[in-house]
Coordinates of N, CA and C in Angstrom, one line a residue:
M1 N -40.3 -5.4 -13.2 CA -40.0 -5.3 -14.6 C -39.4 -6.7 -15.1
S2 N -39.8 -7.1 -16.3 CA -39.2 -8.4 -16.8 C -38.0 -8.1 -17.5
H3 N -37.1 -9.1 -17.3 CA -35.7 -9.0 -17.9 C -35.7 -9.7 -19.3
Y4 N -35.0 -8.9 -20.2 CA -35.1 -9.4 -21.6 C -33.9 -10.4 -21.7
L5 N -34.1 -11.4 -22.4 CA -33.0 -12.5 -22.5 C -32.7 -12.6 -24.0
N6 N -31.4 -12.3 -24.3 CA -30.9 -12.3 -25.7 C -30.5 -13.7 -26.0
P7 N -31.3 -14.4 -27.1 CA -31.2 -15.6 -27.4 C -29.8 -16.0 -28.1
L8 N -29.1 -15.0 -28.5 CA -27.8 -15.2 -29.0 C -26.7 -15.3 -28.0
H9 N -26.9 -14.7 -26.8 CA -25.8 -14.6 -25.8 C -26.5 -15.0 -24.5
A10 N -25.6 -16.0 -23.9 CA -26.1 -16.4 -22.4 C -25.9 -15.2 -21.5
P11 N -26.6 -15.2 -20.5 CA -26.3 -14.0 -19.4 C -25.0 -14.2 -18.9
V12 N -24.3 -13.1 -18.5 CA -23.1 -13.1 -17.8 C -23.3 -13.1 -16.5
P13 N -22.5 -14.1 -15.8 CA -22.5 -14.2 -14.3 C -22.1 -12.9 -13.7
S14 N -22.7 -12.6 -12.5 CA -22.3 -11.3 -11.8 C -21.0 -11.1 -11.4
E15 N -20.3 -12.4 -11.1 CA -18.9 -12.3 -10.7 C -18.0 -11.9 -11.9
F16 N -18.4 -11.8 -13.1 CA -17.7 -11.6 -14.2 C -18.1 -10.0 -14.8
H17 N -18.9 -9.3 -14.1 CA -19.4 -8.0 -14.5 C -18.2 -7.1 -14.3
S18 N -17.9 -6.2 -15.2 CA -17.0 -5.2 -15.0 C -17.4 -4.1 -14.0
Q19 N -16.3 -3.7 -13.3 CA -16.6 -2.6 -12.3 C -16.3 -1.3 -12.9
Y20 N -16.0 -1.2 -14.1 CA -15.6 0.0 -14.8 C -16.8 0.9 -15.0
T21 N -16.7 2.2 -15.0 CA -17.7 3.1 -15.3 C -17.0 4.3 -15.8
A22 N -17.5 4.9 -16.7 CA -17.1 6.1 -17.5 C -17.1 7.3 -16.4
L23 N -17.8 7.3 -15.4 CA -18.0 8.2 -14.5 C -17.1 8.1 -13.2
S24 N -16.3 7.1 -13.3 CA -15.5 6.6 -12.1 C -14.6 7.8 -11.6
H25 N -14.0 8.5 -12.7 CA -13.0 9.5 -12.4 C -13.7 10.9 -12.1
A26 N -14.9 11.0 -12.3 CA -15.7 12.2 -11.9 C -15.4 12.6 -10.5
N27 N -15.8 11.7 -9.7 CA -15.7 11.9 -8.2 C -15.1 10.8 -7.5
P28 N -13.8 10.5 -7.7 CA -13.1 9.2 -7.3 C -13.1 9.1 -5.8
P29 N -13.2 8.0 -5.3 CA -13.1 7.7 -3.9 C -11.8 8.1 -3.4
L30 N -11.7 8.5 -2.2 CA -10.4 8.8 -1.4 C -9.6 7.6 -1.3
E31 N -10.2 6.6 -0.9 CA -9.6 5.3 -0.8 C -10.2 4.2 -1.6
P32 N -9.4 3.7 -2.6 CA -9.9 2.8 -3.6 C -10.3 1.5 -3.0
P33 N -11.4 0.9 -3.7 CA -11.8 -0.3 -3.1 C -10.9 -1.5 -3.5
F34 N -10.2 -2.2 -2.4 CA -9.3 -3.1 -2.6 C -9.9 -4.5 -2.2
P35 N -9.3 -5.6 -2.5 CA -10.0 -6.9 -2.2 C -10.2 -7.1 -0.7
T36 N -11.3 -7.6 -0.3 CA -11.7 -7.9 1.1 C -11.6 -9.2 1.5
S37 N -11.6 -10.2 0.5 CA -11.6 -11.6 0.7 C -10.1 -12.0 0.9
L38 N -9.8 -12.2 2.2 CA -8.2 -12.5 2.5 C -8.1 -13.8 3.1
P39 N -6.9 -14.3 3.0 CA -6.6 -15.7 3.8 C -6.8 -15.3 5.3
P40 N -7.0 -16.4 6.0 CA -7.3 -16.1 7.6 C -6.1 -15.5 8.2
S41 N -5.1 -15.6 7.8 CA -3.8 -15.0 8.6 C -3.5 -13.8 8.1
F42 N -4.2 -13.2 7.0 CA -3.9 -11.8 6.6 C -4.7 -10.9 7.3
K43 N -4.2 -9.7 7.6 CA -5.1 -8.7 8.1 C -4.5 -7.4 7.6
R44 N -5.5 -6.5 7.1 CA -5.3 -5.3 6.6 C -4.8 -4.1 7.5
V45 N -3.7 -3.5 7.2 CA -3.3 -2.3 8.1 C -4.3 -1.2 7.8
P46 N -4.9 -0.8 8.8 CA -6.0 0.4 8.7 C -5.2 1.8 8.9
Q47 N -4.6 2.2 8.0 CA -3.9 3.4 8.0 C -5.1 4.6 7.8
T48 N -5.0 5.4 8.9 CA -6.1 6.6 8.9 C -5.5 7.8 8.4
L49 N -6.2 8.4 7.4 CA -5.7 9.7 7.0 C -5.8 10.8 7.9
S50 N -4.9 11.7 7.9 CA -5.0 12.8 8.8 C -6.0 13.9 8.4
S51 N -6.4 14.9 9.1 CA -7.3 15.7 8.8 C -7.0 16.6 7.6
K52 N -5.7 16.8 7.5 CA -5.0 17.6 6.5 C -5.3 16.9 5.1
H53 N -5.0 15.6 5.1 CA -5.1 14.8 3.9 C -6.6 14.7 3.4
V54 N -7.4 14.6 4.4 CA -8.9 14.5 4.1 C -9.4 15.8 3.5
S55 N -8.9 16.9 4.0 CA -9.5 18.2 3.5 C -8.8 18.7 2.2
S56 N -7.7 18.2 2.0 CA -6.9 18.7 0.9 C -7.5 18.3 -0.4
P57 N -7.7 19.2 -1.5 CA -8.4 18.8 -2.6 C -7.4 18.1 -3.4
R58 N -7.9 17.1 -4.3 CA -7.1 16.3 -5.1 C -7.2 16.9 -6.6
S59 N -5.9 17.2 -6.9 CA -5.8 17.8 -8.5 C -6.4 16.9 -9.4
C60 N -6.2 15.6 -9.3 CA -6.9 14.7 -10.4 C -6.7 13.4 -9.8
C61 N -7.4 12.4 -10.5 CA -7.3 11.0 -10.1 C -6.3 10.3 -10.6
R62 N -5.5 9.6 -9.9 CA -4.4 8.7 -10.3 C -4.9 7.3 -10.1
V63 N -4.6 6.5 -11.1 CA -4.9 5.1 -11.1 C -4.2 4.2 -10.1
P64 N -4.7 3.6 -9.1 CA -4.0 2.8 -8.1 C -3.1 1.7 -8.9
L65 N -2.0 1.5 -8.4 CA -1.0 0.7 -9.0 C -1.0 -0.7 -8.1
M66 N -1.3 -1.8 -8.7 CA -1.4 -3.1 -8.0 C -0.1 -3.9 -8.2
F67 N 0.2 -4.6 -7.2 CA 1.3 -5.5 -7.2 C 1.0 -7.0 -7.0
E68 N 1.2 -7.8 -7.9 CA 0.8 -9.2 -7.8 C 1.9 -10.3 -8.1
L69 N 1.7 -11.4 -7.6 CA 2.8 -12.4 -8.0 C 2.3 -13.4 -9.0
F70 N 3.2 -13.8 -10.0 CA 2.8 -14.9 -10.8 C 2.5 -16.2 -10.1
G71 N 1.6 -16.9 -10.4 CA 1.3 -18.2 -9.7 C 0.6 -18.0 -8.5
A72 N 0.1 -16.9 -8.1 CA -0.7 -16.8 -6.8 C -2.0 -17.5 -6.9
P73 N -2.4 -18.1 -5.9 CA -3.8 -18.8 -6.0 C -4.9 -18.0 -6.3
S74 N -4.9 -16.7 -6.0 CA -5.9 -15.7 -6.4 C -5.3 -14.3 -6.5
R75 N -6.2 -13.4 -7.0 CA -5.8 -12.0 -7.1 C -5.9 -11.4 -5.7
G76 N -5.2 -10.2 -5.5 CA -5.4 -9.4 -4.4 C -4.5 -10.0 -3.1
L77 N -3.5 -10.8 -3.3 CA -2.7 -11.4 -2.2 C -1.4 -10.6 -2.1
G78 N -1.1 -9.8 -3.0 CA 0.0 -9.0 -2.9 C 1.4 -9.6 -3.0
I79 N 2.4 -9.0 -2.6 CA 3.8 -9.5 -2.6 C 4.4 -9.3 -1.2
P80 N 5.0 -10.3 -0.7 CA 5.7 -10.2 0.6 C 6.8 -9.2 0.5
M81 N 7.0 -8.2 1.4 CA 8.1 -7.2 1.2 C 9.5 -7.8 1.5
R82 N 9.5 -8.9 2.3 CA 10.8 -9.4 2.5 C 11.4 -10.0 1.1
E83 N 10.6 -10.4 0.2 CA 11.0 -10.9 -1.0 C 11.6 -9.8 -1.9
L84 N 10.9 -8.5 -1.6 CA 11.3 -7.5 -2.6 C 12.6 -6.8 -2.2
V85 N 13.0 -7.0 -0.9 CA 14.4 -6.4 -0.4 C 15.5 -7.3 -0.5
V86 N 15.2 -8.6 -0.9 CA 16.3 -9.6 -0.9 C 16.5 -10.2 -2.3
R87 N 15.5 -10.1 -3.1 CA 15.6 -10.7 -4.5 C 16.4 -9.8 -5.6
S88 N 17.0 -10.3 -6.5 CA 17.6 -9.4 -7.5 C 16.4 -8.9 -8.5
G89 N 16.9 -7.9 -9.2 CA 16.0 -7.3 -10.2 C 15.5 -8.3 -11.3
G90 N 16.4 -9.2 -11.8 CA 16.0 -10.2 -12.6 C 15.1 -11.2 -12.0
A91 N 15.3 -11.7 -10.9 CA 14.3 -12.5 -10.1 C 13.0 -11.9 -9.9
L92 N 13.0 -10.7 -9.6 CA 11.7 -10.0 -9.5 C 10.9 -9.9 -10.7
D93 N 11.7 -9.6 -11.8 CA 11.0 -9.5 -13.0 C 10.3 -10.8 -13.4
R94 N 10.7 -11.9 -12.9 CA 10.1 -13.2 -13.3 C 9.0 -13.5 -12.3
M95 N 8.9 -12.8 -11.1 CA 7.9 -13.1 -10.1 C 6.8 -12.2 -10.1
I96 N 6.9 -10.8 -10.5 CA 5.9 -9.9 -10.3 C 5.2 -9.7 -11.7
V97 N 4.0 -9.7 -11.7 CA 3.1 -9.4 -12.8 C 3.4 -8.0 -13.4
D98 N 3.7 -8.0 -14.7 CA 3.9 -6.7 -15.3 C 5.1 -5.9 -14.5
A99 N 6.1 -6.6 -14.2 CA 7.2 -6.0 -13.5 C 8.0 -4.9 -14.3
K100 N 8.1 -5.2 -15.6 CA 8.8 -4.3 -16.5 C 7.9 -3.2 -17.0
E101 N 6.7 -3.2 -16.6 CA 6.0 -2.1 -17.3 C 6.2 -0.7 -16.6
P102 N 6.5 0.3 -17.4 CA 6.8 1.7 -16.9 C 5.5 2.3 -16.2
V103 N 5.5 2.8 -15.1 CA 4.4 3.2 -14.4 C 4.7 4.6 -13.8
G104 N 5.9 5.1 -13.9 CA 6.2 6.4 -13.4 C 5.3 7.5 -14.1
Y105 N 5.1 7.3 -15.5 CA 4.4 8.4 -16.1 C 2.9 8.5 -15.6
L106 N 2.4 7.3 -15.1 CA 0.9 7.1 -14.6 C 0.8 7.9 -13.4
M107 N 1.9 8.2 -12.7 CA 1.9 9.0 -11.3 C 2.2 10.3 -11.5
T108 N 2.8 10.8 -12.6 CA 3.2 12.2 -12.7 C 2.1 13.0 -13.3
G109 N 1.3 12.5 -14.1 CA 0.2 13.2 -14.7 C 0.7 14.3 -15.6
S110 N 0.2 15.5 -15.6 CA 0.5 16.5 -16.5 C 1.5 17.6 -15.7
N111 N 1.7 17.2 -14.5 CA 2.6 18.1 -13.7 C 4.1 17.9 -14.0
G112 N 4.5 16.8 -14.5 CA 5.8 16.5 -14.7 C 6.7 16.3 -13.5
I113 N 6.2 16.0 -12.4 CA 6.9 15.7 -11.2 C 7.8 14.4 -11.4
I114 N 8.9 14.4 -10.8 CA 9.8 13.2 -10.7 C 10.0 12.5 -9.5
K115 N 9.3 13.0 -8.4 CA 9.3 12.4 -7.1 C 7.9 12.6 -6.5
V116 N 7.6 11.5 -5.7 CA 6.3 11.8 -4.9 C 6.6 11.3 -3.4
S117 N 5.7 11.6 -2.6 CA 5.8 11.3 -1.2 C 5.0 10.0 -0.7
L118 N 5.7 9.0 0.0 CA 4.9 7.8 0.3 C 4.7 8.1 1.8
R119 N 3.4 8.2 2.2 CA 3.0 8.5 3.6 C 2.7 7.2 4.3
V120 N 3.2 7.0 5.4 CA 2.8 5.9 6.3 C 2.1 6.3 7.5
R121 N 0.9 5.8 7.7 CA 0.2 6.1 8.9 C -0.2 4.9 9.7
W122 N 0.8 4.2 10.1 CA 0.6 3.0 10.9 C -0.1 3.2 12.2
P123 N -1.2 2.3 12.4 CA -2.0 2.6 13.6 C -1.1 2.7 15.0
G124 N -1.2 3.7 15.8 CA -0.5 4.0 17.0 C 0.7 4.8 16.8
Y125 N 1.2 5.0 15.4 CA 2.4 5.6 15.2 C 2.1 6.8 14.2
E126 N 0.9 7.3 14.3 CA 0.5 8.4 13.3 C 1.2 9.7 13.8
H127 N 1.5 9.8 15.0 CA 2.3 11.0 15.5 C 3.6 11.3 14.9
L128 N 4.2 10.2 14.4 CA 5.5 10.2 13.7 C 5.4 11.1 12.4
D129 N 4.2 11.0 11.8 CA 4.0 11.7 10.4 C 5.0 11.5 9.6
W130 N 5.3 10.1 9.3 CA 6.5 9.6 8.5 C 6.1 9.6 7.0
S131 N 7.2 10.0 6.3 CA 7.0 10.0 4.8 C 8.3 9.7 4.2
H132 N 8.3 9.2 2.9 CA 9.6 8.7 2.2 C 9.4 9.2 0.8
C133 N 10.5 9.6 0.3 CA 10.4 10.0 -1.2 C 10.6 8.8 -2.2
L134 N 9.8 8.7 -3.1 CA 9.8 7.7 -4.2 C 10.2 8.4 -5.5
N135 N 11.2 7.8 -6.1 CA 11.7 8.4 -7.5 C 10.9 7.9 -8.5
L136 N 10.2 8.6 -9.5 CA 9.5 8.1 -10.6 C 10.3 8.0 -11.8
I137 N 11.5 8.7 -11.9 CA 12.3 8.6 -13.1 C 13.7 8.0 -12.6
T138 N 14.1 7.1 -13.4 CA 15.5 6.4 -13.2 C 16.4 6.9 -14.4
S139 N 17.7 6.4 -14.4 CA 18.4 6.7 -15.4 C 18.1 6.1 -16.7
E140 N 17.2 5.0 -16.7 CA 16.7 4.3 -17.8 C 15.3 4.8 -18.2
G141 N 14.7 5.6 -17.5 CA 13.5 6.2 -17.9 C 12.5 6.1 -16.7
P142 N 11.0 6.1 -17.0 CA 10.2 6.1 -15.9 C 10.4 4.9 -15.1
V143 N 10.2 4.9 -13.9 CA 10.3 3.7 -12.9 C 9.2 2.6 -13.3
T144 N 9.8 1.3 -13.3 CA 8.8 0.3 -13.6 C 8.0 -0.2 -12.4
R145 N 7.0 -1.0 -12.6 CA 6.2 -1.5 -11.5 C 7.1 -2.3 -10.6
G146 N 8.0 -3.1 -11.0 CA 8.9 -3.9 -10.1 C 9.9 -2.9 -9.3
Q147 N 10.5 -2.0 -9.9 CA 11.3 -1.0 -9.2 C 10.5 -0.3 -8.3
L148 N 9.3 0.2 -8.5 CA 8.5 1.0 -7.6 C 8.2 0.1 -6.3
A149 N 7.8 -1.3 -6.6 CA 7.5 -2.1 -5.4 C 8.7 -2.3 -4.5
V150 N 10.0 -2.4 -5.1 CA 11.2 -2.4 -4.3 C 11.4 -1.1 -3.5
Q151 N 11.1 0.1 -4.0 CA 11.3 1.2 -3.3 C 10.3 1.3 -2.1
I152 N 9.2 0.8 -2.3 CA 8.1 0.9 -1.3 C 8.5 -0.1 -0.2
A153 N 9.0 -1.2 -0.5 CA 9.4 -2.2 0.4 C 10.6 -1.7 1.3
F154 N 11.6 -1.2 0.8 CA 12.7 -0.5 1.4 C 12.3 0.6 2.3
A155 N 11.2 1.5 1.8 CA 10.7 2.5 2.7 C 10.0 1.9 4.0
F156 N 9.3 1.0 3.8 CA 8.6 0.3 5.0 C 9.7 -0.3 5.9
S157 N 10.8 -0.9 5.4 CA 11.8 -1.3 6.2 C 12.4 -0.2 7.0
E158 N 12.6 0.9 6.3 CA 13.2 2.0 7.0 C 12.2 2.6 8.2
F159 N 11.0 2.5 7.8 CA 10.1 3.0 8.7 C 10.0 2.2 10.0
V160 N 10.1 0.9 9.8 CA 10.0 0.0 11.0 C 11.3 0.1 11.7
S161 N 12.4 0.1 11.1 CA 13.7 0.3 11.8 C 13.7 1.6 12.6
A162 N 13.2 2.7 12.0 CA 13.2 4.0 12.5 C 12.3 4.0 13.8
S163 N 11.1 3.2 13.7 CA 10.3 3.2 14.8 C 10.9 2.5 16.0
L164 N 11.6 1.4 15.7 CA 12.2 0.5 16.7 C 13.4 1.2 17.4
S165 N 14.1 2.0 16.7 CA 15.3 2.5 17.1 C 15.0 3.4 18.4
V166 N 13.9 3.7 18.7 CA 13.6 4.5 19.8 C 13.8 3.7 21.1
F167 N 13.7 2.4 21.0 CA 13.9 1.6 22.1 C 15.4 1.3 22.4
S168 N 16.3 1.9 21.8 CA 17.7 1.5 22.1 C 18.1 2.3 23.4
D169 N 17.4 3.2 23.8 CA 17.8 3.9 25.1 C 16.5 3.8 26.1
C170 N 16.9 3.3 27.3 CA 15.8 3.1 28.3 C 15.0 4.2 28.6
I171 N 15.6 5.4 28.7 CA 14.9 6.6 29.0 C 14.0 7.0 27.9
L172 N 14.4 6.9 26.7 CA 13.6 7.3 25.5 C 12.6 6.3 25.3
S173 N 12.8 4.9 25.7 CA 11.8 3.9 25.6 C 10.6 4.2 26.6
L174 N 11.0 4.6 27.8 CA 9.9 4.9 28.7 C 9.1 6.2 28.2
M175 N 9.8 7.2 27.6 CA 9.1 8.3 27.2 C 8.1 7.9 25.9
F176 N 8.8 7.1 25.1 CA 8.0 6.6 23.9 C 6.7 5.9 24.4
H177 N 6.9 5.1 25.4 CA 5.6 4.0 25.9 C 4.6 5.1 26.4
Q178 N 5.1 6.0 27.2 CA 4.2 7.1 27.7 C 3.4 7.7 26.7
K179 N 4.1 8.2 25.6 CA 3.5 9.1 24.6 C 2.5 8.0 23.7
M180 N 3.0 6.7 23.6 CA 2.2 5.9 22.9 C 0.8 5.6 23.6
A181 N 1.0 5.4 25.0 CA -0.2 5.2 25.8 C -1.2 6.3 25.8
A182 N -0.6 7.6 25.6 CA -1.5 8.8 25.7 C -2.2 9.0 24.3
Q183 N -1.5 8.5 23.2 CA -1.9 8.9 22.0 C -2.6 7.7 21.2
T184 N -2.3 6.4 21.6 CA -2.8 5.3 20.9 C -4.2 4.8 21.4
P185 N -5.1 4.8 20.4 CA -6.6 4.4 20.8 C -6.5 2.8 20.9
P186 N -7.5 2.3 21.6 CA -7.6 0.9 21.9 C -7.4 0.0 20.6
S187 N -8.0 0.6 19.5 CA -8.0 -0.1 18.2 C -6.7 -0.4 17.6
A188 N -5.6 0.4 18.1 CA -4.2 0.3 17.5 C -3.4 -0.6 18.4
A189 N -3.9 -1.1 19.5 CA -3.1 -1.9 20.5 C -2.5 -3.1 19.8
G190 N -3.2 -3.7 18.8 CA -2.6 -5.0 18.2 C -1.7 -4.7 17.1
W191 N -1.2 -3.5 16.9 CA -0.5 -3.1 15.7 C 1.0 -2.7 16.1
R192 N 1.4 -3.1 17.4 CA 2.7 -2.6 17.8 C 3.9 -3.2 16.9
L193 N 4.8 -2.4 16.4 CA 5.9 -3.1 15.8 C 7.0 -3.5 16.6
G194 N 7.6 -4.6 16.2 CA 8.7 -5.2 17.0 C 9.0 -6.6 16.6
S195 N 9.8 -7.3 17.2 CA 10.3 -8.7 16.8 C 9.1 -9.6 17.2
R196 N 9.2 -10.8 16.6 CA 8.1 -11.8 16.9 C 8.3 -12.2 18.3
S197 N 9.6 -12.2 18.8 CA 9.8 -12.8 20.1 C 9.2 -12.0 21.1
T198 N 9.0 -10.7 20.9 CA 8.4 -9.7 21.8 C 6.9 -9.6 21.6
G199 N 6.4 -10.3 20.6 CA 4.9 -10.3 20.3 C 4.5 -9.0 19.4
G200 N 5.4 -8.4 18.8 CA 5.3 -7.3 17.9 C 5.2 -7.7 16.4
I201 N 5.0 -6.8 15.6 CA 4.9 -7.1 14.1 C 6.2 -6.7 13.6
A202 N 6.8 -7.8 12.9 CA 8.2 -7.5 12.2 C 8.0 -7.2 10.7
F203 N 9.1 -6.6 10.3 CA 9.0 -6.2 8.7 C 8.7 -7.4 7.9
E204 N 9.2 -8.6 8.2 CA 9.1 -9.8 7.5 C 7.7 -10.2 7.3
R205 N 6.8 -9.7 8.1 CA 5.4 -10.1 8.0 C 4.7 -9.2 7.0
L206 N 5.3 -8.1 6.5 CA 4.4 -7.1 5.7 C 4.3 -7.7 4.3
V207 N 3.1 -7.3 3.7 CA 2.7 -7.8 2.4 C 2.2 -6.5 1.7
L208 N 2.8 -6.2 0.5 CA 2.4 -5.1 -0.4 C 1.4 -5.5 -1.4
L209 N 0.3 -4.8 -1.4 CA -0.8 -5.0 -2.3 C -0.8 -3.9 -3.4
A210 N -0.8 -2.7 -3.0 CA -1.2 -1.5 -3.9 C -0.6 -0.3 -3.5
L211 N -0.5 0.6 -4.4 CA -0.1 2.2 -4.0 C -1.2 3.0 -4.7
W212 N -1.7 3.8 -3.8 CA -2.8 4.7 -4.3 C -2.6 6.1 -3.9
N213 N -3.2 7.1 -4.7 CA -3.0 8.4 -4.7 C -3.9 9.0 -3.5
V214 N -3.4 9.8 -2.5 CA -4.1 10.4 -1.6 C -4.5 11.8 -2.0
Y215 N -3.7 12.6 -2.5 CA -3.9 13.9 -3.1 C -2.5 14.4 -3.6
D216 N -2.7 15.0 -4.7 CA -1.5 15.7 -5.4 C -0.4 14.7 -5.5
D217 N 0.9 15.0 -4.9 CA 2.0 14.1 -5.0 C 2.1 13.2 -3.6
Q218 N 0.9 13.0 -3.0 CA 1.0 12.2 -1.7 C 0.4 10.9 -2.0
W219 N 1.0 9.8 -1.7 CA 0.6 8.4 -2.0 C 0.6 7.6 -0.7
M220 N -0.2 6.5 -0.6 CA -0.1 5.5 0.5 C -0.2 4.2 -0.1
A221 N 0.4 3.2 0.7 CA 0.5 1.9 0.2 C -0.5 1.0 1.0
E222 N -1.3 0.2 0.2 CA -2.1 -0.8 0.8 C -1.4 -2.0 1.3
V223 N -1.3 -2.3 2.6 CA -0.4 -3.2 3.2 C -1.3 -4.2 4.1
Y224 N -0.8 -5.5 4.0 CA -1.3 -6.5 4.8 C -0.3 -7.0 5.8
V225 N -0.7 -7.6 6.8 CA 0.3 -8.2 7.8 C -0.1 -9.8 7.8
D226 N 0.9 -10.6 7.5 CA 0.6 -12.0 7.6 C 1.0 -12.6 8.9
F227 N 0.0 -12.9 9.8 CA 0.2 -13.3 11.1 C 0.4 -14.8 11.3
R228 N 0.9 -15.4 10.2 CA 1.2 -16.8 10.4 C 2.6 -17.0 11.3

């Protein structure tokens, strides 16, 4: 088939083609497509959904929420979580793209819910079945993009601390290692949480890119690890 060339408008390069389609919400993907072109030191955390999450029907499609920094060399690089837990609200408002945009209403839909669950399915730690409550409404109104990013960062900080606290007792540490060895597939071997000195992944290495809806009021974060 020959291609018609409009003499009034030059062809639009493929990299500028919109990915939007009016049918995108008719049968939404369970896991949204996020950027795959990452810096060499970045590695995506492959959080695997449980069978319950996969089989649960989704009441409706929620738009994924992205988190970007002003001045980043390219899109899809996210925000280091360590910055989110130490910076003031004013500083974050100047750092995060659309930080002051209210996003709580985008997550509530028509259900009017004011809280959702953030599920963390870190490789090798799925048996913890860890979740954290995210507040969508504040005293000032719907939570903003910047406020939500801070909540997610603190949630992951709590998850990492809770995972590492098991090692405070030698007996519990041995039991934990035995359970991890029995339940951890080879693909999760490189995702052990811990300090850099022990060869583990520390919270300071985590980068937040997005938050997406698994089903109903259950959400998961798209997270990278910066191995620099």
